Coordinates of C-alpha atoms in Angstrom, one line a residue:
M591 CA 120.6 131.0 -143.3
R592 CA 119.9 128.0 -141.1
S593 CA 118.9 128.5 -137.5
P594 CA 121.4 127.5 -134.9
T595 CA 121.1 123.9 -133.7
L596 CA 120.5 123.4 -130.0
T597 CA 122.9 121.0 -128.3
P598 CA 121.5 118.2 -126.1
A599 CA 122.5 120.2 -123.0
A600 CA 120.7 123.3 -124.2
T601 CA 117.6 121.2 -125.1
T602 CA 117.5 119.7 -121.6
E603 CA 117.9 123.1 -120.0
A604 CA 115.1 124.5 -122.1
L605 CA 112.7 121.7 -121.1
I606 CA 113.6 122.2 -117.4
T607 CA 112.9 126.0 -117.5
A608 CA 109.7 125.6 -119.6
E609 CA 106.5 126.2 -117.8
P610 CA 104.6 123.1 -116.9
V611 CA 101.4 122.3 -118.8
A612 CA 98.4 122.7 -116.6
G613 CA 96.3 119.5 -116.6
R614 CA 92.6 118.9 -115.8
S615 CA 91.1 116.2 -113.7
L616 CA 88.3 114.0 -115.0
W617 CA 85.8 115.9 -112.8
Q618 CA 86.9 119.2 -114.2
D619 CA 86.5 117.9 -117.7
A620 CA 83.1 116.5 -116.9
R621 CA 82.0 119.9 -115.5
S622 CA 83.2 121.6 -118.7
R623 CA 81.3 119.2 -120.8
F624 CA 78.2 119.6 -118.7
F625 CA 78.1 123.4 -118.9
R626 CA 78.5 123.2 -122.7
N627 CA 75.1 121.4 -122.8
R628 CA 72.6 124.2 -123.0
A629 CA 69.6 122.0 -122.0
A630 CA 71.4 120.7 -118.9
T631 CA 72.5 124.1 -117.9
G632 CA 69.0 125.5 -118.4
G633 CA 67.6 122.6 -116.3
L634 CA 70.1 123.3 -113.5
I635 CA 69.1 127.0 -113.5
V636 CA 65.4 126.0 -113.3
L637 CA 66.1 123.7 -110.4
I638 CA 67.9 126.4 -108.5
L639 CA 65.0 128.8 -109.1
V640 CA 62.5 126.2 -107.9
G641 CA 64.6 125.5 -104.9
L642 CA 64.8 129.2 -104.0
F643 CA 61.0 129.5 -104.5
A644 CA 60.4 126.5 -102.1
T645 CA 62.9 127.9 -99.5
F646 CA 62.2 131.6 -99.5
G647 CA 58.7 131.8 -101.1
Q648 CA 57.0 131.8 -97.7
Y649 CA 58.7 135.1 -96.8
F650 CA 57.0 136.8 -99.8
A651 CA 53.5 135.4 -99.2
A652 CA 51.0 138.0 -97.7
W653 CA 48.9 135.1 -96.3
S654 CA 49.8 131.9 -94.6
N655 CA 49.0 128.5 -96.1
E656 CA 46.2 127.9 -93.5
E657 CA 44.8 131.4 -93.3
V658 CA 41.3 131.8 -94.8
D659 CA 40.2 135.0 -96.6
W660 CA 36.5 135.0 -95.7
N661 CA 35.8 137.7 -98.2
M662 CA 36.6 135.2 -101.0
L663 CA 34.3 132.4 -99.8
G664 CA 31.3 131.7 -101.9
N665 CA 32.6 133.8 -104.8
V666 CA 35.9 132.1 -105.6
A667 CA 35.1 131.8 -109.4
E668 CA 34.8 135.6 -109.7
L669 CA 36.9 137.1 -106.9
G670 CA 39.4 134.3 -106.2
A671 CA 41.5 135.0 -109.3
P672 CA 45.1 136.2 -108.9
N673 CA 45.2 139.7 -107.5
L674 CA 48.3 141.6 -106.4
A675 CA 46.3 144.2 -104.5
N676 CA 44.9 141.9 -101.9
G677 CA 48.1 139.7 -101.7
H678 CA 46.7 136.6 -103.5
Y679 CA 49.4 136.4 -106.2
F680 CA 48.1 133.0 -107.4
G681 CA 44.5 133.5 -106.3
V682 CA 42.8 131.4 -103.6
D683 CA 41.4 127.8 -103.5
E684 CA 37.8 126.8 -103.0
L685 CA 38.2 127.3 -99.2
G686 CA 39.6 130.8 -99.5
R687 CA 43.2 129.9 -98.7
D688 CA 46.0 131.7 -100.4
L689 CA 47.2 129.5 -103.4
F690 CA 50.6 131.1 -103.5
A691 CA 51.4 130.0 -100.0
R692 CA 50.0 126.6 -100.6
V693 CA 52.1 126.1 -103.8
V694 CA 55.2 127.1 -101.9
Q695 CA 54.4 124.5 -99.2
G696 CA 53.5 121.9 -101.9
T697 CA 56.8 122.5 -103.7
R698 CA 58.8 122.1 -100.5
I699 CA 57.1 118.8 -99.6
S700 CA 57.3 117.3 -103.1
L701 CA 60.9 118.2 -103.4
M702 CA 61.7 116.9 -100.0
V703 CA 59.9 113.6 -100.8
G704 CA 61.7 113.3 -104.1
I705 CA 65.2 114.1 -102.8
I706 CA 65.1 112.2 -99.6
G707 CA 63.5 109.2 -101.2
A708 CA 66.1 109.2 -104.0
L709 CA 68.9 109.6 -101.4
V710 CA 67.7 106.7 -99.4
A711 CA 67.3 104.5 -102.5
V712 CA 70.8 105.4 -103.8
I713 CA 72.6 104.8 -100.5
I714 CA 70.9 101.4 -99.8
G715 CA 71.1 100.3 -103.4
T716 CA 74.7 101.3 -103.9
L717 CA 75.9 99.5 -100.8
Y718 CA 73.8 96.4 -101.4
G719 CA 74.8 96.1 -105.1
A720 CA 78.5 96.8 -104.4
T721 CA 78.6 94.2 -101.6
A722 CA 76.9 91.6 -103.8
G723 CA 79.1 92.3 -106.8
Y724 CA 82.4 92.3 -104.9
L725 CA 81.8 89.2 -102.7
G726 CA 80.3 87.2 -105.6
G727 CA 79.6 83.5 -105.5
R728 CA 76.7 82.0 -103.7
L729 CA 76.1 85.1 -101.6
D730 CA 75.8 87.2 -104.7
N731 CA 73.2 84.8 -106.1
I732 CA 71.2 84.9 -102.9
M733 CA 71.3 88.7 -102.6
M734 CA 70.2 89.2 -106.3
R735 CA 67.5 86.6 -106.1
I736 CA 66.0 88.6 -103.2
V737 CA 66.1 91.7 -105.4
D738 CA 64.3 89.8 -108.2
I739 CA 61.6 88.6 -105.8
L740 CA 61.0 92.1 -104.5
M741 CA 60.9 93.6 -108.0
S742 CA 58.2 91.2 -108.9
I743 CA 55.9 92.7 -106.3
P744 CA 53.8 95.6 -107.6
Y745 CA 55.4 98.8 -106.3
M746 CA 52.3 101.0 -106.1
F747 CA 50.3 98.2 -104.4
V748 CA 52.9 97.9 -101.6
L749 CA 52.9 101.7 -101.1
I750 CA 49.2 102.0 -101.0
L751 CA 48.9 99.0 -98.7
L752 CA 51.4 100.6 -96.2
L753 CA 49.6 103.9 -96.2
V754 CA 46.2 102.2 -95.7
V755 CA 47.3 99.8 -92.9
F756 CA 49.8 102.0 -91.0
G757 CA 48.2 105.4 -91.5
R758 CA 48.7 108.3 -94.0
S759 CA 51.7 110.3 -92.9
L760 CA 54.9 111.7 -94.3
F761 CA 57.0 109.1 -92.5
M762 CA 55.1 106.2 -94.0
L763 CA 55.3 107.9 -97.4
F764 CA 59.1 108.1 -97.1
L765 CA 59.3 104.6 -95.8
G766 CA 57.1 103.2 -98.6
I767 CA 58.9 105.0 -101.4
G768 CA 62.3 104.1 -100.1
L769 CA 61.5 100.5 -99.3
I770 CA 61.6 99.2 -102.9
S771 CA 62.9 102.1 -104.9
W772 CA 66.5 101.0 -104.2
L773 CA 66.2 97.7 -106.2
D774 CA 67.2 99.2 -109.6
M775 CA 70.1 101.0 -108.1
A776 CA 71.3 97.7 -106.5
R777 CA 71.4 96.0 -109.9
I778 CA 73.2 98.9 -111.5
A779 CA 75.8 99.1 -108.7
R780 CA 76.4 95.3 -108.9
G781 CA 77.0 95.4 -112.6
Q782 CA 79.5 98.2 -112.3
T783 CA 81.2 96.5 -109.4
L784 CA 81.8 93.3 -111.4
S785 CA 83.8 95.4 -113.9
I786 CA 85.8 97.2 -111.2
K787 CA 86.7 94.5 -108.7
N788 CA 89.4 92.9 -110.9
K789 CA 91.2 96.2 -111.5
E790 CA 94.8 96.7 -110.4
F791 CA 94.1 99.0 -107.5
V792 CA 91.6 96.6 -106.0
E793 CA 94.0 93.7 -106.4
A794 CA 96.7 95.8 -104.7
A795 CA 94.4 96.5 -101.8
V796 CA 93.6 92.8 -101.4
A797 CA 97.3 91.9 -101.6
T798 CA 98.1 94.3 -98.8
G799 CA 95.5 92.7 -96.5
V800 CA 92.8 95.4 -96.6
R801 CA 89.4 94.1 -95.3
P802 CA 86.6 93.5 -97.9
L803 CA 84.3 96.1 -96.2
T804 CA 87.1 98.7 -96.4
I805 CA 87.7 97.9 -100.1
I806 CA 84.0 98.3 -100.9
L807 CA 83.7 101.7 -99.1
R808 CA 87.1 103.2 -100.1
H809 CA 87.7 101.7 -103.5
I810 CA 84.5 100.4 -105.1
V811 CA 81.9 102.9 -104.0
P812 CA 83.9 106.0 -105.0
N813 CA 84.4 104.6 -108.5
L814 CA 80.6 104.3 -108.8
L815 CA 79.9 107.9 -108.0
G816 CA 79.5 108.9 -111.7
V817 CA 76.7 106.3 -112.3
V818 CA 75.2 107.0 -108.9
I819 CA 74.9 110.7 -109.5
V820 CA 73.3 110.3 -112.9
Y821 CA 70.8 107.7 -111.6
A822 CA 70.0 109.9 -108.6
T823 CA 69.0 112.9 -110.8
L824 CA 66.8 110.6 -112.8
L825 CA 65.3 108.9 -109.7
V826 CA 64.2 112.2 -108.1
P827 CA 61.5 112.9 -110.7
S828 CA 60.3 109.3 -110.4
M829 CA 59.9 109.8 -106.6
I830 CA 58.0 113.1 -107.2
I831 CA 55.7 111.4 -109.7
Y832 CA 54.9 108.5 -107.2
E833 CA 54.2 111.0 -104.4
S834 CA 52.0 113.1 -106.6
F835 CA 50.0 110.1 -107.8
I836 CA 49.5 108.9 -104.3
S837 CA 48.4 112.4 -103.1
F838 CA 46.2 112.7 -106.2
L839 CA 44.4 109.6 -105.0
G840 CA 44.0 111.1 -101.5
L841 CA 46.4 108.7 -99.8
G842 CA 49.5 110.8 -99.6
V843 CA 50.0 114.1 -97.8
Q844 CA 47.1 115.1 -95.6
E845 CA 45.7 118.5 -94.6
P846 CA 46.9 121.0 -93.5
N847 CA 49.9 119.9 -95.5
T848 CA 49.8 119.7 -99.2
S849 CA 51.9 118.7 -102.2
W850 CA 51.8 119.1 -106.0
G851 CA 49.6 116.0 -106.4
A852 CA 47.1 117.2 -103.8
L853 CA 47.0 120.7 -105.3
I854 CA 46.6 119.3 -108.8
N855 CA 43.7 117.1 -107.5
D856 CA 42.0 120.1 -105.9
G857 CA 42.5 122.2 -109.1
A858 CA 41.1 119.5 -111.3
S859 CA 38.0 119.3 -109.2
Q860 CA 37.4 123.0 -109.5
M861 CA 37.8 123.2 -113.3
Q862 CA 34.0 122.9 -113.8
Y863 CA 33.6 126.2 -112.0
G864 CA 36.1 128.0 -114.3
T865 CA 38.9 128.4 -111.8
L866 CA 41.7 127.2 -114.0
W867 CA 44.5 128.9 -112.0
Q868 CA 44.1 126.4 -109.2
L869 CA 45.3 123.7 -111.6
L870 CA 47.7 125.7 -113.8
Y871 CA 50.1 127.0 -111.0
P872 CA 50.9 123.6 -109.3
L873 CA 50.9 121.9 -112.7
F874 CA 53.4 124.4 -114.0
F875 CA 55.9 123.9 -111.2
F876 CA 55.4 120.1 -111.4
C877 CA 56.1 120.0 -115.1
I878 CA 59.1 122.3 -115.2
T879 CA 60.7 120.6 -112.3
L880 CA 60.4 117.1 -113.9
F881 CA 61.8 118.4 -117.2
A882 CA 64.6 120.1 -115.5
F883 CA 65.6 116.9 -113.6
F884 CA 65.5 114.9 -116.8
F885 CA 67.7 117.5 -118.7
V886 CA 70.2 117.6 -115.8
G887 CA 70.3 113.8 -115.7
D888 CA 70.9 113.5 -119.4
G889 CA 73.6 116.2 -119.2
L890 CA 75.4 114.4 -116.3
R891 CA 75.2 111.1 -118.2
D892 CA 76.9 112.6 -121.3
A893 CA 79.5 114.4 -119.2
L894 CA 80.4 111.4 -117.0
D895 CA 80.3 108.8 -119.7
P896 CA 83.8 107.3 -119.9
K897 CA 83.4 106.5 -123.6
D898 CA 83.1 110.2 -124.5
R899 CA 86.0 111.5 -122.5

């Protein structure tokens, strides 16, 4: 027995009464793809835990980062090992200061340098590259030749020179890192802008008389967010490595402040006395944070890649 055939009117009525299919935006799809990546999800969890450690770790420290335990001086190799009973969870350094409190402070400063340096580089580089790519012509050539000239200057030489000439401080460290680190972002943003500026929505904005600056800020830059976010997550570990290297040389963060690089330098100098924990604890946080940022960056790149949507 054949099923009854629906008339056109009945078919139309059935389509009208049917429940609409729920769609997903591109960002929802990217979020779903990201959380299906186990390495990226694990990296994100590690970053959250490290951020919590840097933010709230000081409230769990029994000693401050500058307080000296005089009972540990002169016998650090034997008595300075981690001990929960006396409140030195990570032990003490060669001066009798609590290593747990100093690792918390070093984690906070290193993350701050990495995140702020990457943020400054991304903002300047994105605006500079988007402006050069959209305006084009002679101005584009001049702006990109300036970038090429700056990229030919050794980055670490400029950073070390700034710290030596103008003094070693956190402000000069931020300034030196952010001064040239935006160059790669500018080239990336320019390349993406060249492929966007001839799209229909940009041409419609130009036809309606929208100013170029408004088009760059409202139409070009928002469409660069995917690339910008991915590059920012990969830029943060680079900033942390630069800061750690400068601090390892003794030109970065100065006492009483500290960072991962300074702590690793202090720990390496004490290895001959058998105090390995001074090196292992800051090195552990340094390594897991870098790997976590790399995994998150790779996960974001895969999730936001238009070719894979």
